[in-house]
Amino acid sequence: MGTEIRVWFWHEDTQLGNALVEEVFEEAERINQMMSTYIETSLISEVNSKAHEAPVDAGDELFYVVERAVDISVLTLGAFDITYESVGQHYDFREGKRPDADTLSREVDKIDYRFVELDHEKKTIRFAVEGVRINLGGIAKGYFVDRGADILREAGIEHGIVTAGGDSRLIGDRRGRPWMVGIRDPREDGQVAISVPLEGEAISTSGDYERYFEEDGIRYHHIISPKSGEPVAGVHSATVFGPDAVMTDALSTSVFVMGVEEGLTMIGCLPDYEGIVIDSEGQIWYSTGLENPSAPLHDKPATDPEPGSC
Ligand code: ADP
Ligand code: MG
């Protein structure tokens, strides 16, 4: 998954505990083998190479994640769009590579989740247009942390965390106290900008510091506007928490793309979800359901949805 996975929990038996950790890591690898576009033999790579010619059998699991991704595209009015990969495939953040103007203008029209045709009975995926590509980088880690937590819960674990990069699923509390989940300071490595007390929920942060390179003073990072095919400006990090990690993962990416006002207004319309955005000025913004948990630093009013805007 190109990221660090961490698992925390208490267990009375070290050997059984270690075996459980191993099981969670194996689950990550299983999902990676299915959903990574970097692996040529993955199911998603097969979809990407063949789904324009004919519908590809995606199997229950990949179909489920793609279906959820498309639903979230509808919810976010296209801010979240796994076909961003039509352009995204031309970026290489490790190598400092980005698409040239010709490639960008040729591929940007292939970003549109409506090109992904799903057959709900047969669990097949077809692309309506040639050259469309999908990538689950904005949602698959959320799917994994939920599955990892299921493994622990089924083994009787009542207090724990499964984390993959910026996505975490909490199980219960920290044995009588809430878990304090730190949101990274987007410009100070290793510093925490704000801590949120949470129990049992999922929390995801999308940041412009995870994968990027700089060229002529411009930061090219991995969160792409489906409209322009280029990295989104205006936000340093977007955090969303709520009951479902698939949602928090995809929504954190979406809020990043939508920006402070539109993004947090959308979150304000989802009863079970809250969000915190750090904009490119370092200003911290909260969704309406959150009372500013750590007053002074840089506090700004929460963004209230306009009446009738939900
Ligand atoms: P991370 O936890 O790696 O920071 P995010 O949840 O922020 O991940 O998702 C970023 C990833 O989402 C990118 O690496 C890319 O794979 C994918 N992505 C980028 N832009 C979009 C978009 N507009 N819609 C859906 N997925 C996207
Ligand atoms: Mg995300």
Coordinates of C-alpha atoms and ligand atoms in Angstrom, one line a residue, residues 79-82 84 135 137-138 141 165-167 205-207 210-211 222-226 249 252-253 257, ligand 1:
A79 CA -14.7 15.8 -6.1
F80 CA -13.9 12.2 -5.3
D81 CA -13.3 10.4 -8.5
I82 CA -11.2 7.2 -8.9
Y84 CA -8.5 10.7 -11.6
N135 CA -7.0 4.0 -8.7
G137 CA -5.5 5.1 -3.4
G138 CA -8.1 7.4 -1.8
K141 CA -6.7 2.0 3.1
G165 CA -0.8 5.9 6.7
G166 CA -3.4 8.6 7.4
D167 CA -6.3 6.2 8.1
T205 CA -6.3 12.6 7.2
S206 CA -5.4 13.6 3.6
G207 CA -2.3 15.8 3.4
E210 CA 2.4 12.5 2.0
R211 CA 3.6 12.2 -1.6
H222 CA -0.9 13.5 -4.8
I223 CA -4.4 14.8 -4.4
I224 CA -5.7 15.7 -7.8
S225 CA -8.6 17.9 -9.0
P226 CA -10.8 15.8 -11.3
D249 CA -10.9 7.9 3.9
S252 CA -10.9 13.3 3.7
T253 CA -9.7 13.2 0.1
V257 CA -10.4 18.7 -3.2
Ligands
ADP1 P1 -3.1 9.2 2.0 O1 -3.7 8.7 3.2 O2 -2.2 8.4 1.1 O3 -2.7 10.7 2.1 P2 -5.6 10.1 0.8 O4 -6.8 9.5 1.4 O5 -5.3 11.5 0.9 O6 -4.3 9.2 1.0 O7 -5.7 9.8 -0.8 C1 -4.7 10.2 -1.7 C2 -4.7 9.3 -2.8 O8 -6.0 9.3 -3.4 C3 -3.8 9.6 -3.9 O9 -2.5 9.1 -3.7 C4 -4.5 9.0 -5.1 O10 -4.2 7.6 -5.2 C5 -5.9 9.2 -4.8 N1 -6.6 10.4 -5.3 C6 -6.0 11.6 -5.6 N2 -6.9 12.5 -6.0 C7 -8.1 11.8 -6.0 C8 -9.4 12.2 -6.3 N3 -9.8 13.5 -6.7 N4 -10.4 11.3 -6.1 C9 -10.2 10.1 -5.7 N5 -8.9 9.6 -5.4 C10 -7.9 10.5 -5.5

